[in-house]
Tab-separated table of C-alpha atoms and ligand atoms in Angstrom:
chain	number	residue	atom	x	y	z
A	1	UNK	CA	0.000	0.000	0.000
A	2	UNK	CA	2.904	2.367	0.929
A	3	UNK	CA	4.471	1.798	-2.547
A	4	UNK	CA	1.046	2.485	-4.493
A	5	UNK	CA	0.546	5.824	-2.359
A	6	UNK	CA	4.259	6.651	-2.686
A	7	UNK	CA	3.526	5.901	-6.718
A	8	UNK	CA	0.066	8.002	-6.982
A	9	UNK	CA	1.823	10.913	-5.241
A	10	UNK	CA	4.430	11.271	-7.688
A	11	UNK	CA	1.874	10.841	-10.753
A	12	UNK	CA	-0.002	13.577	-9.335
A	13	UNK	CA	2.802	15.819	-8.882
A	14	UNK	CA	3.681	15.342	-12.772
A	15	UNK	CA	0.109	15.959	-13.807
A	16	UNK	CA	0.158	18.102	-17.080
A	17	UNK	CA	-2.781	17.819	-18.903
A	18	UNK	CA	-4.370	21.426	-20.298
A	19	UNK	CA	-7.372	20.349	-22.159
A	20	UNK	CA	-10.444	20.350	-19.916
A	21	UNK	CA	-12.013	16.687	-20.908
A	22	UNK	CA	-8.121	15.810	-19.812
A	23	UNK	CA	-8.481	17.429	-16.244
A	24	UNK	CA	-11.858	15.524	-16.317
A	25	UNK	CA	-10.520	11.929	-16.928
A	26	UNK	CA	-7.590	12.762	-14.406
A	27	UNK	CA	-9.984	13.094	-11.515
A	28	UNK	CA	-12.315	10.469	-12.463
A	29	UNK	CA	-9.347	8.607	-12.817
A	30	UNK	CA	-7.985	9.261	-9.443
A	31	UNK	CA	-10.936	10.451	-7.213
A	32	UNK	CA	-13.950	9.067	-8.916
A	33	UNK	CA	-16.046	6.342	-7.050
A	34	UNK	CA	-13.780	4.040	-8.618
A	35	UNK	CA	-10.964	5.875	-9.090
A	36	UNK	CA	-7.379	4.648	-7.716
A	37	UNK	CA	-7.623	6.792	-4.255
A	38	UNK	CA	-11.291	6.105	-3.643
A	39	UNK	CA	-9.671	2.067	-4.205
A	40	UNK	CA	-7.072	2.703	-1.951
A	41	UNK	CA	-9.240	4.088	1.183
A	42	UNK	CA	-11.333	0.742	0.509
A	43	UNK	CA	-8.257	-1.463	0.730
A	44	UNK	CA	-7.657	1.149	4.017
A	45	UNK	CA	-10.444	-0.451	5.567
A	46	UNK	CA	-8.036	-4.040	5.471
A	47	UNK	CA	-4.982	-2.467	7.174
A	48	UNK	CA	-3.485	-3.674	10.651
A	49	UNK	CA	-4.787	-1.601	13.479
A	50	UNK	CA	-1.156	-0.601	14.254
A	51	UNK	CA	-0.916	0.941	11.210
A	52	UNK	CA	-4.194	2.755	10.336
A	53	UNK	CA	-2.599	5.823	11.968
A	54	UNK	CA	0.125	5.965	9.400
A	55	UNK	CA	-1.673	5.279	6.394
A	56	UNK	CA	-4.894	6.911	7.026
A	57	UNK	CA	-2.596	10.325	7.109
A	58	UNK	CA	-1.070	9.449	4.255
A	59	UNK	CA	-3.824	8.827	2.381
A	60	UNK	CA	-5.367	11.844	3.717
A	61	UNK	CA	-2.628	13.810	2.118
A	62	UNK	CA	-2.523	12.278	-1.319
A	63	UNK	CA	-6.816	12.374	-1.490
A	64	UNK	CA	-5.902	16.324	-0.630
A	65	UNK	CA	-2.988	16.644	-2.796
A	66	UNK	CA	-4.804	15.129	-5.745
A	67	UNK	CA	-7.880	17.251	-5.377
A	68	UNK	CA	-5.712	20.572	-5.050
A	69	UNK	CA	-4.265	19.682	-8.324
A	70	UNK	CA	-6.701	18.988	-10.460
A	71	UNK	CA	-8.149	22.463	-8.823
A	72	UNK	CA	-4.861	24.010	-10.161
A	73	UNK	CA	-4.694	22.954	-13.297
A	74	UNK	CA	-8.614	23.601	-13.897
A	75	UNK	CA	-7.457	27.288	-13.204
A	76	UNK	CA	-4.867	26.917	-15.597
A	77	UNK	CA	-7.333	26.439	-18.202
A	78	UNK	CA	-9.388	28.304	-17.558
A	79	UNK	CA	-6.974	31.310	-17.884
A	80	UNK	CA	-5.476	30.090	-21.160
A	81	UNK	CA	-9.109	30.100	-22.625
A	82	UNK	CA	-9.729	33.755	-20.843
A	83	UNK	CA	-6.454	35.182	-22.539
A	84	UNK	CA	-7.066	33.111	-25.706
A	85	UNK	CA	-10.612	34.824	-26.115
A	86	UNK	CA	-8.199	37.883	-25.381
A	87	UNK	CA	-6.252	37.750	-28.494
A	88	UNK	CA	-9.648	36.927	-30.723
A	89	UNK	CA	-9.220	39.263	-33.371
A	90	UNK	CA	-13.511	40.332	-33.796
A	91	UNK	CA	-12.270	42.543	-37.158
A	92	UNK	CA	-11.599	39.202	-38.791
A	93	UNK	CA	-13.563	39.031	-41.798
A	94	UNK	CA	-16.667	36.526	-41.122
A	95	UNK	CA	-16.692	32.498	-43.153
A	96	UNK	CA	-18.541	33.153	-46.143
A	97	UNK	CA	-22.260	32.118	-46.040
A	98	UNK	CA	-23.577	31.157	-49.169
A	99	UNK	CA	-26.822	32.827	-50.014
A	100	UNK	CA	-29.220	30.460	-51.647
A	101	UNK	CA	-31.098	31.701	-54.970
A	102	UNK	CA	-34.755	31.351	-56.618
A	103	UNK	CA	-34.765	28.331	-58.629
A	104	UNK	CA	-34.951	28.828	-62.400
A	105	UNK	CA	-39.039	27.201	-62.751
A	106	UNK	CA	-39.933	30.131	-60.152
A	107	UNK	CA	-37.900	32.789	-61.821
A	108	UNK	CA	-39.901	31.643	-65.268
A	109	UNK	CA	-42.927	30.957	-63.741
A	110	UNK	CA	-42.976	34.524	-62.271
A	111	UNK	CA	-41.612	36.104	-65.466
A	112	UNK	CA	-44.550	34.591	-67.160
A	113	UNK	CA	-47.070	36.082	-64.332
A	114	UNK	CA	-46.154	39.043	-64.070
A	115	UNK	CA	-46.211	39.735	-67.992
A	116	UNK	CA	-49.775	38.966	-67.991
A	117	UNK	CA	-50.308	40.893	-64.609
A	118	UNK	CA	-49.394	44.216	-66.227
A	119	UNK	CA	-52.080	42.886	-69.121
A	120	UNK	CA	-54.652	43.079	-66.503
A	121	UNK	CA	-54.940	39.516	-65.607
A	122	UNK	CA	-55.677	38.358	-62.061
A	123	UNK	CA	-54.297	35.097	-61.087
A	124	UNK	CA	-56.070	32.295	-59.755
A	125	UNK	CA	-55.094	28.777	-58.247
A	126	UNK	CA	-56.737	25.747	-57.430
A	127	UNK	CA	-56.224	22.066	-56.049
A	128	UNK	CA	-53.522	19.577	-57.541
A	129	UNK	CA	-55.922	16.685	-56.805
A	130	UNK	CA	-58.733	17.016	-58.620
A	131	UNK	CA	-62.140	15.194	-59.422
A	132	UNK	CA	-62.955	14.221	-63.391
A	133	UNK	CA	-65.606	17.127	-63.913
A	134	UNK	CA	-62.794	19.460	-63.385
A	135	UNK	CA	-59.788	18.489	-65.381
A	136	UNK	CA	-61.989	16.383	-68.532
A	137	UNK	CA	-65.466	16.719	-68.224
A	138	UNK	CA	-66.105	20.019	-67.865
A	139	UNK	CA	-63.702	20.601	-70.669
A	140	UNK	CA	-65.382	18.801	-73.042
A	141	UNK	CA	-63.494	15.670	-73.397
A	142	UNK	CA	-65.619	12.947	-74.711
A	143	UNK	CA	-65.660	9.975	-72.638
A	144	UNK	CA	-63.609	7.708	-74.156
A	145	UNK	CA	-60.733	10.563	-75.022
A	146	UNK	CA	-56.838	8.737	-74.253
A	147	UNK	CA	-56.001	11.548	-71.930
A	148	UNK	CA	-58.374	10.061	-69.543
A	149	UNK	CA	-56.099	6.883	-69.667
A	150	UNK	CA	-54.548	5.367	-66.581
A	151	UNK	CA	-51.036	5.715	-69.240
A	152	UNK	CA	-51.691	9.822	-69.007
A	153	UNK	CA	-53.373	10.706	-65.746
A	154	UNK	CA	-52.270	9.833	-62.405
A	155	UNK	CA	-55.513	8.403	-60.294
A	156	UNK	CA	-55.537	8.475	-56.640
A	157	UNK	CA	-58.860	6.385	-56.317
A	158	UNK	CA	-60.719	4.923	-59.290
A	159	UNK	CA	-64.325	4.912	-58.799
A	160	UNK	CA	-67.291	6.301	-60.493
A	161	UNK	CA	-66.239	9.899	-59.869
A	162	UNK	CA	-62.424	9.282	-59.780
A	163	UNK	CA	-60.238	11.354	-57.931
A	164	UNK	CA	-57.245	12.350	-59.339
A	165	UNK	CA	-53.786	14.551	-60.257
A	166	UNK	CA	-54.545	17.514	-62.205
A	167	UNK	CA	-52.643	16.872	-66.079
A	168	UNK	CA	-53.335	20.625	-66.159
A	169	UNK	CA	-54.767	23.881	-64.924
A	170	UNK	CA	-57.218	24.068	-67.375
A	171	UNK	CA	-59.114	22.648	-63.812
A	172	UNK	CA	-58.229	25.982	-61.961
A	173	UNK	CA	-59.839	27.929	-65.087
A	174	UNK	CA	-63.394	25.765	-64.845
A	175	UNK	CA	-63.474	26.476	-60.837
A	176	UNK	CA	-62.907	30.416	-62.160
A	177	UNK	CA	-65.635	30.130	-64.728
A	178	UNK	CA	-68.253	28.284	-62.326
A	179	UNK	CA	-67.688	31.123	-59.312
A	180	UNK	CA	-66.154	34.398	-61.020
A	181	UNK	CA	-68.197	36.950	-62.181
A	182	UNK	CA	-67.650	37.875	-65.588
A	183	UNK	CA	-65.423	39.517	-67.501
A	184	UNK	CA	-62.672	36.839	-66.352
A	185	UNK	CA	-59.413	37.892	-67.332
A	186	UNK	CA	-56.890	35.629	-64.965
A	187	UNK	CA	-53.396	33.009	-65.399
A	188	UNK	CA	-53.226	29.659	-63.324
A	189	UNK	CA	-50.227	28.797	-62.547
A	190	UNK	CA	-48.991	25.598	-60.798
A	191	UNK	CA	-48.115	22.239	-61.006
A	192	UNK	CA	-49.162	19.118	-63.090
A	193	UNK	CA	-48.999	15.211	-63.479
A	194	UNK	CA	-49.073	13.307	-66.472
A	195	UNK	CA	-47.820	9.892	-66.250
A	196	UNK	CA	-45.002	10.340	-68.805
A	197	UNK	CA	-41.675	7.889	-68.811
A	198	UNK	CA	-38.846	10.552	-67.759
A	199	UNK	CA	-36.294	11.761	-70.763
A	200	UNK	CA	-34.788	14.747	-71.779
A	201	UNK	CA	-37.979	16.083	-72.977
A	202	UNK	CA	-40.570	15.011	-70.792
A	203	UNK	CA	-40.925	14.388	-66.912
A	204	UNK	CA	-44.314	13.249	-65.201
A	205	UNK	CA	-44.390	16.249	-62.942
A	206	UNK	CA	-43.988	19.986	-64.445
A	207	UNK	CA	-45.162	23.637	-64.387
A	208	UNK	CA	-48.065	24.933	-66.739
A	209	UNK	CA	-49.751	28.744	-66.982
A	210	UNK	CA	-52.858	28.902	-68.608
A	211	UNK	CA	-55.027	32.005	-69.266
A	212	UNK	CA	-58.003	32.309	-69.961
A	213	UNK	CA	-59.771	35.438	-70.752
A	214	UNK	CA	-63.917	35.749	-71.218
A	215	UNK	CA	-66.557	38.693	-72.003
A	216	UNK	CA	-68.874	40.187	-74.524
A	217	UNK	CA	-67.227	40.219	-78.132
A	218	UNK	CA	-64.110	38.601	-77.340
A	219	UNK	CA	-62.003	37.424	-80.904
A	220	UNK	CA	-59.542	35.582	-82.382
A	221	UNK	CA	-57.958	38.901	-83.458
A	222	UNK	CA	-57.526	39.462	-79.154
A	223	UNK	CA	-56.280	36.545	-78.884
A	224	UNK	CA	-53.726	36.686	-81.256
A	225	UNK	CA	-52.721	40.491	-80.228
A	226	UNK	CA	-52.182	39.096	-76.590
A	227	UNK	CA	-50.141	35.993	-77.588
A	228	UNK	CA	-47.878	38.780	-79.128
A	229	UNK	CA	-47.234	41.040	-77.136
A	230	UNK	CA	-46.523	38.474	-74.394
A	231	UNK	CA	-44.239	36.843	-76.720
A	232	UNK	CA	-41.908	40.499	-77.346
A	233	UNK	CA	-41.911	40.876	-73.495
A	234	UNK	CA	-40.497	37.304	-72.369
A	235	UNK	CA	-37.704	36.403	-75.560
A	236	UNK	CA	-37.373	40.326	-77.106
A	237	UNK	CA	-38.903	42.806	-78.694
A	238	UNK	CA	-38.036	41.398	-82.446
A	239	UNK	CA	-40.173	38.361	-81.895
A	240	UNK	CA	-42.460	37.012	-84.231
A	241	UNK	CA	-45.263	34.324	-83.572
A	242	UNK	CA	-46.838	32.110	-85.693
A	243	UNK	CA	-49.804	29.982	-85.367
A	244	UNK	CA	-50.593	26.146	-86.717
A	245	UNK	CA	-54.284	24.608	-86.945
A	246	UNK	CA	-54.190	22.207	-83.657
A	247	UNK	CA	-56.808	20.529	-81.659
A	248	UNK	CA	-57.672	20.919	-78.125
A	249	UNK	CA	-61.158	19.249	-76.628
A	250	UNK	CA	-62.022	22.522	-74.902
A	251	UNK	CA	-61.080	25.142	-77.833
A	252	UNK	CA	-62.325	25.539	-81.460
A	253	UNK	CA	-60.837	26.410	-83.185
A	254	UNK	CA	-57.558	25.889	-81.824
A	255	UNK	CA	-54.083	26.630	-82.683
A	256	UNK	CA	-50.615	25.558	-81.667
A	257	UNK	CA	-48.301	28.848	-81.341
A	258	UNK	CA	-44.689	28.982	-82.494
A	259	UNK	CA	-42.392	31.891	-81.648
A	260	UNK	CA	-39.241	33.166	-83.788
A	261	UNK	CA	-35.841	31.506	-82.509
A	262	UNK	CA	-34.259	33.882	-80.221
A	263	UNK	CA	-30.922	32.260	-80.792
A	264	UNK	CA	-30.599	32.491	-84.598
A	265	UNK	CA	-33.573	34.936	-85.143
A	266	UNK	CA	-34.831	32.530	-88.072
A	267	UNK	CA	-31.786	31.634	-89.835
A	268	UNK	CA	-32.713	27.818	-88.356
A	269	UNK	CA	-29.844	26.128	-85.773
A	270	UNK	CA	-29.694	23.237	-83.539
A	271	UNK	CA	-32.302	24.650	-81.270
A	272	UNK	CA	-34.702	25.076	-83.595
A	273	UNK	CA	-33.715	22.030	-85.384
A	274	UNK	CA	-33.145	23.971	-88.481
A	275	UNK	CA	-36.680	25.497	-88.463
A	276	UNK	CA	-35.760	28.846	-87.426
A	277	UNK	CA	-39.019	28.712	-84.907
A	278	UNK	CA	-39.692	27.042	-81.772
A	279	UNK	CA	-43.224	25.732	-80.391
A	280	UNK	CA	-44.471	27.352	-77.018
A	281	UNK	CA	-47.884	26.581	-76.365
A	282	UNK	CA	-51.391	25.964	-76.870
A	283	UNK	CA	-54.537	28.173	-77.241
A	284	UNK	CA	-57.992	28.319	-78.789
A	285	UNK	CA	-61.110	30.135	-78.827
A	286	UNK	CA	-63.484	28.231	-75.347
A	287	UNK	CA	-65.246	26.004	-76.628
A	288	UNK	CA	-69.243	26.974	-76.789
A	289	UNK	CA	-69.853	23.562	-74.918
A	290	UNK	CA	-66.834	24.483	-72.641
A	291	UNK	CA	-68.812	28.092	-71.665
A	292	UNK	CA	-72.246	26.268	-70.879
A	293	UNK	CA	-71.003	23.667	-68.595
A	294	UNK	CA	-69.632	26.506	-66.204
A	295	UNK	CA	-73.435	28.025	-66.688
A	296	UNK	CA	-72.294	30.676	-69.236
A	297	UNK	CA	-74.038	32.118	-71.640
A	298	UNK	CA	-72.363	30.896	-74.788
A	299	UNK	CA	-74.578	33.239	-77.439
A	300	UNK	CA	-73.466	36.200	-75.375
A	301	UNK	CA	-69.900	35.322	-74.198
A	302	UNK	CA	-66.868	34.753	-76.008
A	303	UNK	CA	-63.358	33.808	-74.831
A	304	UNK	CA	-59.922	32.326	-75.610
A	305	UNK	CA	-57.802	30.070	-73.348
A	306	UNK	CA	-53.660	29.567	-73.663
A	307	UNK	CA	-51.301	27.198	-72.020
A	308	UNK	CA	-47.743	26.622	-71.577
A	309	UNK	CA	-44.879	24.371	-69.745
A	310	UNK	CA	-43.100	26.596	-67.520
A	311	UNK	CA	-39.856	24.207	-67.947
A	312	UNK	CA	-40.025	24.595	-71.695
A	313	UNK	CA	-39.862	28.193	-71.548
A	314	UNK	CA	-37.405	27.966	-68.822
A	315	UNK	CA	-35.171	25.721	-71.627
A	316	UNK	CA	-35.427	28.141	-74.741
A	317	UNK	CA	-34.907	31.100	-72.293
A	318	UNK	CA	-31.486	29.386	-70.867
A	319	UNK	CA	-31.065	26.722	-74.064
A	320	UNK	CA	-30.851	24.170	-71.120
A	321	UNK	CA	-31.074	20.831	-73.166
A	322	UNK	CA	-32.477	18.375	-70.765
A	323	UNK	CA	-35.457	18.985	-68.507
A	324	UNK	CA	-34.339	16.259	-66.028
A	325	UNK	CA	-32.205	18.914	-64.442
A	326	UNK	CA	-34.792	21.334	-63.408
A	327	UNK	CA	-35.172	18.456	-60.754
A	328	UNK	CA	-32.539	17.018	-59.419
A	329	UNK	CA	-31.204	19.910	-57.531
A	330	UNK	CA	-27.731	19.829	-58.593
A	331	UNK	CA	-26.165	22.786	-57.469
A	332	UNK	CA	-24.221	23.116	-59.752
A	333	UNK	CA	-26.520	23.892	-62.053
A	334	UNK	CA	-28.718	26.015	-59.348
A	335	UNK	CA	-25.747	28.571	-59.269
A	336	UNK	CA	-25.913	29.365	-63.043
A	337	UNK	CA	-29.496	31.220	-62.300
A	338	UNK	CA	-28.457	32.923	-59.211
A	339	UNK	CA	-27.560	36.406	-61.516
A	340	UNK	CA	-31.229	36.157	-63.319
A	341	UNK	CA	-33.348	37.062	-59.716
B	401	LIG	N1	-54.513	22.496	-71.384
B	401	LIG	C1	-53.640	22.359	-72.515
B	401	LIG	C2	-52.514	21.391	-72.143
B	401	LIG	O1	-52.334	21.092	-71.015
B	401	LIG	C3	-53.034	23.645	-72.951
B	401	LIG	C4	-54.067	24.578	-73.519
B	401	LIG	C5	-54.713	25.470	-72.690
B	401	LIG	C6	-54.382	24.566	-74.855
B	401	LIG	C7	-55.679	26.324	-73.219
B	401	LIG	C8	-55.299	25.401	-75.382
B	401	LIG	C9	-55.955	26.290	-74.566
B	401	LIG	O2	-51.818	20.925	-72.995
């Protein structure tokens, strides 16, 4: 017992640790419940009467000897982190914290909006999930049309009023048509579902605005005119349109528009594949049939209707060349847009 004392003394004496977790372990080591000292007044317990004087001083001195040490070098470190918080230089220049940025879709998407905002329009939104009156029925698709296909639309529960994902907004305009007064002059923006295998070009979740637009004497001639001049606001003020014959369910008639390449303003390049235009959406006059199953008055009313894919004006905008990375989140390619807020 004398030796261990004798050998705990001088480890004590040579105790240098700094760090506080070190000054930590050292007294659990030493004075813990099962530390070496706490052992030895255990073993104490075993000792000769004879000699209980002897040792139980001796132990008294290395439990108090231990204890003041630890104390001492606590205070040590303490100090040292006083005078190191001291020398902290507070005019250092701060770490850099990266500042996020709006992602290109909402950039587009708000372009878009605010174009026909300063037209007048209001905008209106509505549900994702949807019921079939909303996103076909109302809209004039007959009943055996393919978009109502399980390969095209999304259904949450199949029954005999089916609920499902919205393939478009064209929903948000019918829920404007069956509560706005009229004139209606609003944009729906928002998101869509079409179940579409995932390339390059396509992806089964994406970003339409539609318009629609609805009063006394409304014509094709408006129609056109608006298409325009929102065309010359988002890709320049050179831009031509053009329109092709198309077909829609809800519009008639209908056309598909094209705009002038912005890239090589008609002479045809890879963009354009050579055709020196590019296709950008959809539009029509509403449908008579369209008009009456919102409870409009089809004989007195008149309206057209437009949509687009947000990411496919987001790609001719930026000539990005596959859709898939609008979602992935890379941020790599998240930084490019971070200038275009
Ligand atoms: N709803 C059509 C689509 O999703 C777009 C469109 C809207 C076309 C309005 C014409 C008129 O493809």
């Amino acid at each position: 017992m004398k030796e261990k004392i004798e050998a705990l003394m001088a480890e004590i004496n040579d105790l240098k640790c700094k760090k506080e977790q070190e000054i930590e372990e050292a007294r659990v080591r030493l004075l813990g419940k099962k530390g070496e000292i706490t052992r030895l007044f255990e073993e104490f317990r075993t000792v000769a009467p004879e000699l209980k004087k002897e040792f139980g001083q001796k132990l008294n001195i290395l439990k108090n000897a231990a204890a003041a040490k630890i104390e001492e070098l606590k205070n040590a470190a303490e100090e040292s982190a006083d005078s190191k918080e001291a020398s902290f230089d507070y005019t250092m220049p701060g770490d850099p914290m990266p500042l996020g940025s709006r992602h290109p879709v909402s950039i587009v998407r708000e372009e878009i909006v605010d174009i026909f905002r300063k037209f007048g329009y209001d905008v209106a939104e509505g549900p994702e999930i949807e019921d079939d009156w909303h996103v076909f029925e109302a809209l004039n698709f007959p009943p055996e049309h393919p978009a109502r296909e399980m390969q095209d639309t999304f259904f949450v529960s199949e029954s005999d009023n089916p609920v499902l994902l919205r393939t478009h907004t064209s929903s948000v305009q019918v829920r404007a048509m069956e509560k706005m007064p009229l004139p209606i002059r609003i944009v729906c923006p928002g998101r869509v579902f079409r179940n579409e295998a995932i390339s390059a070009r396509a992806h089964c979740i994406f970003h339409q605005v539609e318009g629609l637009y609805i009063d006394e004497n409304v014509t094709f001639a408006d129609m056109k005119q608006a298409i325009l001049l929102f065309a010359r606001e988002m890709f320049g003020p050179q831009t031509q349109i053009r329109m092709r014959p198309s077909y829609f369910p809800f519009t008639e008639p209908s056309a598909e528009i094209d705009v002038s390449c912005n890239i090589c303003h008609g002479k045809g390049c890879n963009i354009c594949k050579g055709t020196g235009w590019l296709e950008i959406m959809g539009c029509g006059m509403v449908d008579p049939n369209v008009l009456e199953a919102s409870g409009i008055d089809s004989k007195k009313y008149s309206g057209f209707a437009f949509g687009m894919g947000v990411e496919r004006i987001a790609m001719l905008k930026w000539q990005v060349k596959d859709l898939r990375n609008y979602f992935e989140n890379d941020l790599r390619f998240l930084k490019e847009f971070e200038t275009s807020i």
